[in-house]
Short mmCIF file of C-alpha atoms and ligand atoms in Angstrom, two decimals:
data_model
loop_
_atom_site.label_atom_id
_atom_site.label_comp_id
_atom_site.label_asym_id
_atom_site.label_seq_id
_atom_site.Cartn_x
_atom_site.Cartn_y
_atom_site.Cartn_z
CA UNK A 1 -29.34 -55.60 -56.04
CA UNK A 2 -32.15 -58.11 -55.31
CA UNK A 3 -35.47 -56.64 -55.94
CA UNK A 4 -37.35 -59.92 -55.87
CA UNK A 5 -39.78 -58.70 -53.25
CA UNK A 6 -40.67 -55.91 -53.44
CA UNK A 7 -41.52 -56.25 -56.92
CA UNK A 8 -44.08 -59.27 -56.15
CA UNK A 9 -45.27 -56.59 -53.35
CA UNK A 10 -45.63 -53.74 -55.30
CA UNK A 11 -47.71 -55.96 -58.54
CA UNK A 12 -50.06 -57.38 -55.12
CA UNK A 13 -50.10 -53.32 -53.72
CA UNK A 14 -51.33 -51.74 -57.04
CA UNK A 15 -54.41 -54.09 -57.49
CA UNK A 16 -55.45 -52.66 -54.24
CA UNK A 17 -54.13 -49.78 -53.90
CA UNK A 18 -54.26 -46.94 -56.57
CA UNK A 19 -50.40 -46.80 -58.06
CA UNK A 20 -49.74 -49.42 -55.11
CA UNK A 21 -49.13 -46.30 -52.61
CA UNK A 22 -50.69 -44.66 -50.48
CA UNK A 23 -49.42 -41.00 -51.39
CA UNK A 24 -48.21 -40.13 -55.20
CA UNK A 25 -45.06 -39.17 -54.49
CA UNK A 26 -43.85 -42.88 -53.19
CA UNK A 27 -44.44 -44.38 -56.18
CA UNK A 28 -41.17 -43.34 -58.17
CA UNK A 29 -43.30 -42.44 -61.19
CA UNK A 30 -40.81 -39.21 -61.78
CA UNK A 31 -37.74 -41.46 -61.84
CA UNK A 32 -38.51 -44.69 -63.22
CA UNK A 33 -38.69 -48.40 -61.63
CA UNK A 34 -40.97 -49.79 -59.20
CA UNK A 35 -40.23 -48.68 -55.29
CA UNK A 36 -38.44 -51.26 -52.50
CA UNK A 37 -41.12 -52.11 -50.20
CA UNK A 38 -39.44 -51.02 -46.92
CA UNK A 39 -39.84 -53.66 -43.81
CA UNK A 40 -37.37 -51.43 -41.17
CA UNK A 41 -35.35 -48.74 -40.23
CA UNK A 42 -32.70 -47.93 -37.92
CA UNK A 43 -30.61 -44.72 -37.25
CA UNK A 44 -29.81 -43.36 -40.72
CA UNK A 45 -30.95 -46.62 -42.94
CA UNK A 46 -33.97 -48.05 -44.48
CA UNK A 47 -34.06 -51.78 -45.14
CA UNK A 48 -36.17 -52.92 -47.43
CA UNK A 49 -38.20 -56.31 -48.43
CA UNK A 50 -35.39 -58.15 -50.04
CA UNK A 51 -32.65 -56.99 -47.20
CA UNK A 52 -31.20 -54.07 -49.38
CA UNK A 53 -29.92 -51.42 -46.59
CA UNK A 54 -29.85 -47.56 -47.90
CA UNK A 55 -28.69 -44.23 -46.11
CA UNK A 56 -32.21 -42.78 -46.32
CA UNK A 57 -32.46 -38.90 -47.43
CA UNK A 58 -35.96 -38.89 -47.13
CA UNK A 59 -36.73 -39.75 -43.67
CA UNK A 60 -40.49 -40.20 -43.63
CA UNK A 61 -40.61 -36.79 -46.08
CA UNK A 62 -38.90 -34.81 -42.96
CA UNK A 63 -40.15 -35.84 -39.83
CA UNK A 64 -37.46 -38.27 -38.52
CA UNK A 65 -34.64 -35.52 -37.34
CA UNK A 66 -33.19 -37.90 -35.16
CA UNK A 67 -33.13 -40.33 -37.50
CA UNK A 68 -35.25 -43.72 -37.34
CA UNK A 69 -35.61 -45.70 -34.05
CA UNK A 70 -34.22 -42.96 -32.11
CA UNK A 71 -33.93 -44.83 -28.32
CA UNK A 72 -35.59 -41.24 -26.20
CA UNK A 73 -38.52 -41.44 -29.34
CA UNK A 74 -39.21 -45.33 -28.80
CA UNK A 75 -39.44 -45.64 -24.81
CA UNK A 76 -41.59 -42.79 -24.43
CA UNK A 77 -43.99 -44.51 -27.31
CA UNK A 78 -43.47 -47.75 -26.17
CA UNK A 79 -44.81 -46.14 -22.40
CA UNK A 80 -47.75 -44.11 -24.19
CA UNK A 81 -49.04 -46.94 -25.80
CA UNK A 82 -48.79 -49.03 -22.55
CA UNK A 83 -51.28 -46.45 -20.97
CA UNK A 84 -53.73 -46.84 -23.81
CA UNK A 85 -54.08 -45.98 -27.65
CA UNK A 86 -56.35 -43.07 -27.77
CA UNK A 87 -59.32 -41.48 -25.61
CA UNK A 88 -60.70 -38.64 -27.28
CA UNK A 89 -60.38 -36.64 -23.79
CA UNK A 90 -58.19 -33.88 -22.85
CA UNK A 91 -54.66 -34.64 -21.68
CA UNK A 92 -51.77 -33.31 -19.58
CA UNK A 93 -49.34 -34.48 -22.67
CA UNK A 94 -51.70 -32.18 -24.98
CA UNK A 95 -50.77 -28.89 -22.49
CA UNK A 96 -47.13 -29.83 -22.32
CA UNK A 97 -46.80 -30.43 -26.13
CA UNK A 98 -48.82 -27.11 -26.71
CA UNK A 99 -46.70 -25.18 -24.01
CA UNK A 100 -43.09 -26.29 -25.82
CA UNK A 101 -44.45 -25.40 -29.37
CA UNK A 102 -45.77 -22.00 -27.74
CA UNK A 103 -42.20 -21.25 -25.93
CA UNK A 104 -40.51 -22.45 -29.36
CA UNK A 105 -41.88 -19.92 -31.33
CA UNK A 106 -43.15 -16.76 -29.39
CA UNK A 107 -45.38 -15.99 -32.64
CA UNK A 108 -47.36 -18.79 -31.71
CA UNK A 109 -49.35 -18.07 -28.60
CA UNK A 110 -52.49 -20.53 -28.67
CA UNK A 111 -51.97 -23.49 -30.75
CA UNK A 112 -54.41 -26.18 -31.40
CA UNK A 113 -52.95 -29.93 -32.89
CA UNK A 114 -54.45 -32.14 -35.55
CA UNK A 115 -53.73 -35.07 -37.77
CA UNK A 116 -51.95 -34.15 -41.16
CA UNK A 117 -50.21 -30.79 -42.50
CA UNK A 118 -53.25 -30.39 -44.90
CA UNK A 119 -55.37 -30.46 -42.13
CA UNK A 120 -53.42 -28.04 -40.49
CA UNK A 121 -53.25 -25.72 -43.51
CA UNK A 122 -56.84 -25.97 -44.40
CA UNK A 123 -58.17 -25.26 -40.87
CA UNK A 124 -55.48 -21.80 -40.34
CA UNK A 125 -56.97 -20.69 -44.14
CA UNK A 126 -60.39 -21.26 -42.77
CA UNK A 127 -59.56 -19.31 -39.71
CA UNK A 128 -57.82 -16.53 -41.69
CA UNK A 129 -60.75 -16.11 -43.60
CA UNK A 130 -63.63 -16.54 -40.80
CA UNK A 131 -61.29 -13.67 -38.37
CA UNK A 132 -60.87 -11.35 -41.72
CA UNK A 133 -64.03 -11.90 -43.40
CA UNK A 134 -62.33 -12.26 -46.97
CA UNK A 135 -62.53 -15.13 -49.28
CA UNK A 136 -59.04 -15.01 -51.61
CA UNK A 137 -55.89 -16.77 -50.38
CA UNK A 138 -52.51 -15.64 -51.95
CA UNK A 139 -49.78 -18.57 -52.43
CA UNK A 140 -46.95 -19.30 -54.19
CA UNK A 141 -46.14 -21.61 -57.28
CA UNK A 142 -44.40 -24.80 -56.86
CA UNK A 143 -45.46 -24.26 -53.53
CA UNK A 144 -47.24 -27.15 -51.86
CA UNK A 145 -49.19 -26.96 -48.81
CA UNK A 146 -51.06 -30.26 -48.70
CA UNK A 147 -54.42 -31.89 -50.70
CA UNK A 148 -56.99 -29.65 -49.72
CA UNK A 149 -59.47 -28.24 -52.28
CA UNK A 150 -58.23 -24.81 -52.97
CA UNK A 151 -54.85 -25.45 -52.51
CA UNK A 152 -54.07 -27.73 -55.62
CA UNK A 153 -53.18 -25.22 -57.92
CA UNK A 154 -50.13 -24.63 -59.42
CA UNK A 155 -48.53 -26.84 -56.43
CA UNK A 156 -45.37 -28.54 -55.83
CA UNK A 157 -44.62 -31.98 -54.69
CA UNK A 158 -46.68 -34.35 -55.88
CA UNK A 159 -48.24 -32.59 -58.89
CA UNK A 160 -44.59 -30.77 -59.36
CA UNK A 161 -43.37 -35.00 -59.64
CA UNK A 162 -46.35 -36.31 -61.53
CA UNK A 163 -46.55 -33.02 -63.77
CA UNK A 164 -50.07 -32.38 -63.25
CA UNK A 165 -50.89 -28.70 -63.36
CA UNK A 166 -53.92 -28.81 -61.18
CA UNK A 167 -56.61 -31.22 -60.58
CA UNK A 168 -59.56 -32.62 -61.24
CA UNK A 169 -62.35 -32.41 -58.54
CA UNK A 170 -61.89 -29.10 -57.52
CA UNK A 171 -64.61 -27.10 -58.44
CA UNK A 172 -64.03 -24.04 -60.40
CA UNK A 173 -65.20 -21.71 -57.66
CA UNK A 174 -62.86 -23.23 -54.87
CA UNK A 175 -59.66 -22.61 -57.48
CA UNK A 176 -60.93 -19.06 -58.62
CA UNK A 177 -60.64 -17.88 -54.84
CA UNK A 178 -57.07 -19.02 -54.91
CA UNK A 179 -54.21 -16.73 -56.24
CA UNK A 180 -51.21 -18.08 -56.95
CA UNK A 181 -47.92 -16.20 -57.86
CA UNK A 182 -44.06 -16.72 -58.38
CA UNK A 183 -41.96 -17.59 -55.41
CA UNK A 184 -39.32 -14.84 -54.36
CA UNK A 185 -41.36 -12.08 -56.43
CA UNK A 186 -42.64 -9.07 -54.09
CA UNK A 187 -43.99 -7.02 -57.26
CA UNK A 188 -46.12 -9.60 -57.89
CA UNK A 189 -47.48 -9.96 -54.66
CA UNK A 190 -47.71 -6.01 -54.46
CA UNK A 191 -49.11 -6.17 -57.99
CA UNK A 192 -52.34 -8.76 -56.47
CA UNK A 193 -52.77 -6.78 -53.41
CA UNK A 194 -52.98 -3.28 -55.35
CA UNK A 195 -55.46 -4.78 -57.78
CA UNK A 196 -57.71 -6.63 -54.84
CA UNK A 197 -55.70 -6.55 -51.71
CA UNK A 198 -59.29 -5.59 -49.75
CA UNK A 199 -60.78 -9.18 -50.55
CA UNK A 200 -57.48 -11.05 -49.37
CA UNK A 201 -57.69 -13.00 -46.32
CA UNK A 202 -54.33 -14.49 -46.03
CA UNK A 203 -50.69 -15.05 -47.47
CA UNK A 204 -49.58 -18.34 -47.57
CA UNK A 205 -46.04 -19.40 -47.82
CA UNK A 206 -43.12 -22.37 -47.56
CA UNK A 207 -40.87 -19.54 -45.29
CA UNK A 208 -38.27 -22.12 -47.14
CA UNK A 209 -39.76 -23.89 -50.29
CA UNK A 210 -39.38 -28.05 -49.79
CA UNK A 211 -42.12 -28.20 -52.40
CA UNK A 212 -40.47 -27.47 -55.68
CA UNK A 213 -37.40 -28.69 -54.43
CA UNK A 214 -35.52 -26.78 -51.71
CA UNK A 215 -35.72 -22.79 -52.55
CA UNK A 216 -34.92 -20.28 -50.07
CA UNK A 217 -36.26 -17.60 -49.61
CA UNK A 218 -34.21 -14.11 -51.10
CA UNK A 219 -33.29 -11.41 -49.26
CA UNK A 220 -36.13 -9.04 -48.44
CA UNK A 221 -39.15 -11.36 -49.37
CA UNK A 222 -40.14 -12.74 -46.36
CA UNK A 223 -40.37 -8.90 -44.82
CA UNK A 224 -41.66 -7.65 -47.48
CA UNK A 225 -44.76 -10.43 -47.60
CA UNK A 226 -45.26 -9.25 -43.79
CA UNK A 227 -45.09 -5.65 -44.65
CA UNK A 228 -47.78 -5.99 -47.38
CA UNK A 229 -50.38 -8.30 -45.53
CA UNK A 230 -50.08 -5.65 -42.60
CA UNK A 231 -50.36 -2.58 -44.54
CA UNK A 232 -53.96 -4.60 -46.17
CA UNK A 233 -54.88 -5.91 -43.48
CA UNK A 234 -54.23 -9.96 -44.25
CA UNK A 235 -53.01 -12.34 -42.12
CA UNK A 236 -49.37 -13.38 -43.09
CA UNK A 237 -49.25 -17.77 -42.50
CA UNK A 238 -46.13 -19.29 -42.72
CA UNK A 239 -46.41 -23.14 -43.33
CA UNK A 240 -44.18 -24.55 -41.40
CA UNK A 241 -44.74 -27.98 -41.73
CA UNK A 242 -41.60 -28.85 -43.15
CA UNK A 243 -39.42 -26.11 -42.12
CA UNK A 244 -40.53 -26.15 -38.57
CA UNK A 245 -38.30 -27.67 -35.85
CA UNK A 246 -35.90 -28.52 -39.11
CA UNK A 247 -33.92 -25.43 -39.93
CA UNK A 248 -34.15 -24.53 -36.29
CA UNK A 249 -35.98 -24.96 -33.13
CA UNK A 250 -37.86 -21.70 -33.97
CA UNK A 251 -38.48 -22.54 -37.16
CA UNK A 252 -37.67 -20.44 -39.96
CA UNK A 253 -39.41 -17.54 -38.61
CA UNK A 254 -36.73 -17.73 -35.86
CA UNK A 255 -34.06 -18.07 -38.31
CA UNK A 256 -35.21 -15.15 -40.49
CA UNK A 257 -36.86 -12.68 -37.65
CA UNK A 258 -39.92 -12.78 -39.14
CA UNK A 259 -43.07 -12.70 -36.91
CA UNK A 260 -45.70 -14.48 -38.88
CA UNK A 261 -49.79 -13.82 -37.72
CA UNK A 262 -50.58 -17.77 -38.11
CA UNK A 263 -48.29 -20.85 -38.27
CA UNK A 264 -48.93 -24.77 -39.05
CA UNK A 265 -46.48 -27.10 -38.41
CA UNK A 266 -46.22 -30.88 -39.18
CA UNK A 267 -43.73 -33.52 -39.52
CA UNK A 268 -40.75 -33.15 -36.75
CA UNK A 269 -43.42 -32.51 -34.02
CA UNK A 270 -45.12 -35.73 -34.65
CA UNK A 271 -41.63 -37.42 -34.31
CA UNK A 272 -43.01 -39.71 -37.15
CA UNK A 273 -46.87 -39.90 -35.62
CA UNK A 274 -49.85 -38.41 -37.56
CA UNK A 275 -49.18 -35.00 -35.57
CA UNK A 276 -49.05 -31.51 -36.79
CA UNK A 277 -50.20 -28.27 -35.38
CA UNK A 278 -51.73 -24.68 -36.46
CA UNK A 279 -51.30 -22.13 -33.94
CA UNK A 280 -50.51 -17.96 -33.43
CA UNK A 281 -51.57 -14.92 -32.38
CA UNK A 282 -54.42 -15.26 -29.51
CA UNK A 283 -56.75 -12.69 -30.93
CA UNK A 284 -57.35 -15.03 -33.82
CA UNK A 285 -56.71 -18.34 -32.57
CA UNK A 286 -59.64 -18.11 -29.68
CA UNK A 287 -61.80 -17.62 -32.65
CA UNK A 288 -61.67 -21.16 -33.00
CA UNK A 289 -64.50 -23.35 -31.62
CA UNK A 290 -65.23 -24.16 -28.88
CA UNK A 291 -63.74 -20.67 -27.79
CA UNK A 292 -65.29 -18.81 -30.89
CA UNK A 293 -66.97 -19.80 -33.57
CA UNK A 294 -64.81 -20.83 -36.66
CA UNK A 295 -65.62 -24.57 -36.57
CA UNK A 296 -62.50 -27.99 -36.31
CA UNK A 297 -62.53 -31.02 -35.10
CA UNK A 298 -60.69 -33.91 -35.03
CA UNK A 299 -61.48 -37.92 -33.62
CA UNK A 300 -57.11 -38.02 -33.12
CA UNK A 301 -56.28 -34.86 -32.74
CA UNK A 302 -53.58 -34.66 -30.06
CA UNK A 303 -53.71 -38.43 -29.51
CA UNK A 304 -51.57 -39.08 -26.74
CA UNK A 305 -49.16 -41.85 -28.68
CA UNK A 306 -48.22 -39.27 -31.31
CA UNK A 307 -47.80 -36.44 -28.56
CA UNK A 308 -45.20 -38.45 -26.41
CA UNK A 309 -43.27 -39.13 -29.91
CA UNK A 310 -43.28 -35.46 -30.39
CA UNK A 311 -42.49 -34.47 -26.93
CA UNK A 312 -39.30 -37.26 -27.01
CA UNK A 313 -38.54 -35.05 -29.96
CA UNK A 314 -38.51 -31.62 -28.73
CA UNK A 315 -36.78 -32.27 -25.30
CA UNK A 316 -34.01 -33.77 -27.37
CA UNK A 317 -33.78 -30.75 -29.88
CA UNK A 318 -34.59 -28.18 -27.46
CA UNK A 319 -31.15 -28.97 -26.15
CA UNK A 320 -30.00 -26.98 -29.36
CA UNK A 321 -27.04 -29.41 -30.18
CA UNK A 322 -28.95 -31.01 -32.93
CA UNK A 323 -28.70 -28.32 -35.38
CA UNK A 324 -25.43 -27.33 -35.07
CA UNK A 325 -24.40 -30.76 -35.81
CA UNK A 326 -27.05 -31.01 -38.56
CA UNK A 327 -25.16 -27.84 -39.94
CA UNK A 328 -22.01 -29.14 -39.85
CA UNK A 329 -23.04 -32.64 -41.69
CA UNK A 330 -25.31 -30.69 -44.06
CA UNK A 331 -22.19 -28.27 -44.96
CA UNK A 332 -19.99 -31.40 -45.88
CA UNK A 333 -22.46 -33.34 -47.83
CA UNK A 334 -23.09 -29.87 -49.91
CA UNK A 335 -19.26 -29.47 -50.29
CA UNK A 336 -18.90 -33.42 -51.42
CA UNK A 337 -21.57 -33.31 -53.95
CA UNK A 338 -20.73 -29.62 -55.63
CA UNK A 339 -17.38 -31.09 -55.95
CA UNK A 340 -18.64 -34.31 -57.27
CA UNK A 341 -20.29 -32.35 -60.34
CA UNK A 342 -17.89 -29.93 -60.70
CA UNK A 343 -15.40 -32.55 -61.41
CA UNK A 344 -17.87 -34.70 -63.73
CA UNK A 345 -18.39 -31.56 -65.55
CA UNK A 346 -22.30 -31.50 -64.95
CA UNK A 347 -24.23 -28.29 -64.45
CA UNK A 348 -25.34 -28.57 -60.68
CA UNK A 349 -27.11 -25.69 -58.36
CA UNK A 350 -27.21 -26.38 -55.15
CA UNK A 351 -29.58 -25.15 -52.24
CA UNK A 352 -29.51 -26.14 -48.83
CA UNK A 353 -30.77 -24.42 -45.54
CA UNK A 354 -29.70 -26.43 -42.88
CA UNK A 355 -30.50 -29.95 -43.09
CA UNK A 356 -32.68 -29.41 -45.98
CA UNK A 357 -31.38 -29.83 -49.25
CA UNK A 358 -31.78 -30.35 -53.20
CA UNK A 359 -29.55 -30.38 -56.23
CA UNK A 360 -30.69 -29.41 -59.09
CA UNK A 361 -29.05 -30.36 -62.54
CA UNK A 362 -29.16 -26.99 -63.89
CA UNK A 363 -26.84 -24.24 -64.56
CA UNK A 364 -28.83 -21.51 -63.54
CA UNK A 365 -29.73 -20.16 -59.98
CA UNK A 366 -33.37 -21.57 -58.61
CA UNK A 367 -35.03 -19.12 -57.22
CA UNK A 368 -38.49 -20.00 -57.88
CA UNK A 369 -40.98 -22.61 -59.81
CA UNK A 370 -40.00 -21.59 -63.47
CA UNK A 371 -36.00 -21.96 -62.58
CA UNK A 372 -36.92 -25.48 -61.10
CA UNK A 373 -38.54 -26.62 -64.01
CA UNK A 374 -35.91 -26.09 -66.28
CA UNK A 375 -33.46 -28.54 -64.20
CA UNK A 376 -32.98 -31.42 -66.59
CA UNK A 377 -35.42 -34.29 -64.38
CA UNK A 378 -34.11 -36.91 -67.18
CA UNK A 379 -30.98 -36.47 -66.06
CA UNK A 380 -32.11 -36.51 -62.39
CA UNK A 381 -33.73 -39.69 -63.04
CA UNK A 382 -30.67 -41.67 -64.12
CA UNK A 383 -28.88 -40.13 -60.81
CA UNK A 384 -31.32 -41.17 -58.72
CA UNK A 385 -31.77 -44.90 -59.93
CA UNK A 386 -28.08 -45.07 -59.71
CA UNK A 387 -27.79 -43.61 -56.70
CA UNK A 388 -30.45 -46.58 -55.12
CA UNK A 389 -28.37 -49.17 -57.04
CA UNK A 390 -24.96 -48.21 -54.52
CA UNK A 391 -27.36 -47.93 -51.67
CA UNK A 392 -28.35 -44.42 -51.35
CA UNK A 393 -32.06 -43.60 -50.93
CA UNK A 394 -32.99 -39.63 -52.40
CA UNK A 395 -36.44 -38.12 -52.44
CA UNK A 396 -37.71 -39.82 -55.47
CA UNK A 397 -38.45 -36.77 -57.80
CA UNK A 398 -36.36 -33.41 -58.76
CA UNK A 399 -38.66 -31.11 -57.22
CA UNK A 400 -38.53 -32.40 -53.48
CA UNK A 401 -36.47 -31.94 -50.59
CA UNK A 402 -33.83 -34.11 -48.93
CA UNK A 403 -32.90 -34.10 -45.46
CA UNK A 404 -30.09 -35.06 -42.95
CA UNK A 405 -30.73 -36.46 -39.83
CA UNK A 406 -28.33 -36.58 -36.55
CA UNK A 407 -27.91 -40.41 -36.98
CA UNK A 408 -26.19 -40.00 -40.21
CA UNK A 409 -22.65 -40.34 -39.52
CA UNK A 410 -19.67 -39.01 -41.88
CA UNK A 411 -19.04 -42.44 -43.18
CA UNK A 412 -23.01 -42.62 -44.59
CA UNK A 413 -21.97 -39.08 -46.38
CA UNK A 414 -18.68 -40.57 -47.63
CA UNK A 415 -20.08 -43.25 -48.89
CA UNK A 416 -23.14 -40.59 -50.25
CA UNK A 417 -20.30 -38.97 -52.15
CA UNK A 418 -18.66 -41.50 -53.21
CA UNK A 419 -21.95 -43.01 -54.73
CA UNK A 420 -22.08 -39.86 -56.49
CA UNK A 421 -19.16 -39.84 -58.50
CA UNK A 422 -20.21 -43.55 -59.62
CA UNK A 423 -23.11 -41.85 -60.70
CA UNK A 424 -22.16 -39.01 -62.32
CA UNK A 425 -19.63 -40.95 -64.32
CA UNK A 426 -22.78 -42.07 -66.01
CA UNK A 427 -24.83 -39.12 -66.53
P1 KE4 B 501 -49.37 -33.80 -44.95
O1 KE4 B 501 -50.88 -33.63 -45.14
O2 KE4 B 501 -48.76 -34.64 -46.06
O3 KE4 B 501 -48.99 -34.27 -43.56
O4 KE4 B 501 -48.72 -32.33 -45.06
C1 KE4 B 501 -48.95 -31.56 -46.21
C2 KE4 B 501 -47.85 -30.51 -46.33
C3 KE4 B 501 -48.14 -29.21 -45.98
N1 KE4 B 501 -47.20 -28.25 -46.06
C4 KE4 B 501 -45.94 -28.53 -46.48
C5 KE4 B 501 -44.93 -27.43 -46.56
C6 KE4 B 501 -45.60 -29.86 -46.86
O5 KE4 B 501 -44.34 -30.11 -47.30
C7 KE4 B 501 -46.56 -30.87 -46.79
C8 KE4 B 501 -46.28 -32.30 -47.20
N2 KE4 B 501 -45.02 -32.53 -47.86
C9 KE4 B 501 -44.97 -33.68 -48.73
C10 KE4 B 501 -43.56 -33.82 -49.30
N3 KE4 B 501 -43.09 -32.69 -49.95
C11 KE4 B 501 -45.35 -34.94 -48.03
C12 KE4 B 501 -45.03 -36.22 -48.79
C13 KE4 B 501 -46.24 -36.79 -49.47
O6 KE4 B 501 -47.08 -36.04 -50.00
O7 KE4 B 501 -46.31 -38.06 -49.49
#
């Protein structure tokens, strides 16, 4: 495979860029090699610098459901952008994006839309702590829930791929109001709130971890994280900014039942624009300036190019047929690969909700961070760089998530399969 150019690109990119990306995770450092510089995409495929074509597993870390250059998703840009870029003014496109996200997900009955997940996070913590009047925030580890300050510890993604336990920069009295406590583990949670549950703002929680890799949640834990925040009076927030719009219109409060008391959301409803959302109950939401007096702002927020991407996106999944189809091609790609490793004799758990996905090469259920980390990422490694070589293009680190789009035909998970056994052959 010719790599040619994106390797000159990459040794330009990291004198002026730090690692030559502009988010950690891009820069392969879990798996090895350099990264293809991409130049397009189309459907299910990335194409990158030197005209290598991949089935892409990533899709923009989530957002592009309907895979890349989805014809509904590129006429209603192409007509936003012909009406002008951005205005900083109220729009009707705002309302209409805020009423579909408010009939998706009845939980979510004022909803206000920013720029990135982590601003979308960090603005529903600040809320659930100006409405309660508490400073600690509960979350999960291996969870991830975006950059900001007291949300870096013990987190997934990025620091999961790059190994980093915390970081720097965070002052020691940001971290200290932070809990953070095994994924799937209710006596734990109990455990916190019984020891300090009256200084607790807010739960926070992947309703499906992406962060660690993909890690649902067990039976009971979601209801029993809304049962405790009522009975303490904390607010329960589910971050949905992967899971929402991806395991099902509703999210996966919808697919679970659960009702949570705030909800961010991110990726899919941006279509692949700088969009996400934090939105729920009204009593707390209209605390939120200029209705009350918890203070966010943002020069882009619901920037009317990014809404029409994510309003060409809900009127197509809205429709409902998406996921059933995204079921169906997530269900064979599961079967293909189990039976891949099975045959090549390789340990291999798999976990998939919907069109979210990860295998891990371990031989133990993963049920939470510690389980993850014991996969053999070595191992993954060699997969993954093989995997690339035959054309196949995987989230670049054990401990994400991969996803299916409805452009990705049974041939592209053939041919995912068949890339498979190459690769296991190796391993
Ligand atoms: P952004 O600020 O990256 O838009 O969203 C942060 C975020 C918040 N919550 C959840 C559940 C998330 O998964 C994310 C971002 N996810 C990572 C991938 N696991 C984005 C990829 C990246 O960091 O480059």
């Amino acid at each position: 495979m010719e790599r040619g150019k994106s390797q000159a690109l990459y040794e330009r990119a990291v004198r002026v860029i730090p690692g030559g990306v502009n988010s950690p995770v891009r820069a392969f450092r879990a798996v090895g090699g350099n990264p293809p510089f991409i130049e397009r995409a189309h459907g299910s495929r990335l194409v990158d610098a030197d005209g290598n074509e991949y089935i892409d597993y990533v899709l923009s870390w989530g957002p592009m459901i309907l895979g890349h250059t989805h014809p509904a998703v590129q006429q209603a840009v192409h007509a936003a952008v012909d009406n002008g870029t951005s205005y900083g003014a109220p729009t009707e496109l705002e309302v209409r994006l805020a009423e579909k996200i408010t009939a998706a997900a009845p939980s979510i009955e004022v909803v206000r839309l920013v720029s990135s997940g982590t601003e979308a996070v960090m603005s529903a913590l600040r809320l659930a702590r100006g409405f309660t009047g508490r400073d600690r925030i509960v979350k999960f580890d291996g969870c991830y829930h975006g950059h900001s300050d007291g949300l870096l510890s013990k987190a997934g993604s990025g620091l999961a791929t790059l190994g980093i336990p915390d970081s720097p920069g965070v002052p020691e009295a940001f971290a200290a109001l932070t809990l953070s406590v095994p994924f799937n583990d209710l006596e734990a949670v109990e455990q916190t709130f019984r020891s300090g549950g009256d200084s607790i703002a807010a739960v926070v929680v992947e309703p499906v971890a992406g962060n660690m890799g993909c890690v649902p949640p067990a039976p009971g834990f979601l209801e029993g994280l809304s049962r405790i925040t009522r009975e303490y009076g904390a607010l329960l927030v589910f971050d949905e900014v992967m899971t929402g719009f991806r395991v099902a219109y509703g999210g996966a409060q919808q697919l679970y039942g659960i009702t949570p008391d705030l909800t961010t959301l991110g990726k899919v409803v941006g279509g692949g624009f700088p969009l996400a959302a934090y939105g729920g109950r009204r009593d707390i939401m209209e605390k939120i300036a200029p209705a009350g007096p918890v203070y966010q702002a943002g020069t882009l927020s619901g920037n009317p190019v990014a809404v029409s991407a994510g309003l060409a996106h809900l009127e197509i999944l809205a429709q409902g047929a998406a996921y059933t189809q995204l079921e169906v091609a997530g269900a064979r790609l599961e079967a293909g690969l189990r039976g891949v490793m099975a045959g090549a004799g390789l340990p291999c758990t798999f976990n998939r909700v919907g069109s979210m996905f990860t295998g891990f090469f371990s031989d133990a259920p993963v049920r939470n961070y510690e389980e993850a980390r014991r996969s053999d990422a070595t191992r993954f490694g060699a997969y993954f760089r093989s995997m690339l070589a035959h054309g196949v293009y995987l989230a670049p680190s054990q401990f994400e998530a991969g996803f299916l789009s409805t452009a990705h035909s049974d041939d592209d998970i053939d041919h995912t399969i068949e890339a498979a056994a190459r690769a296991a052959a190796t391993l």
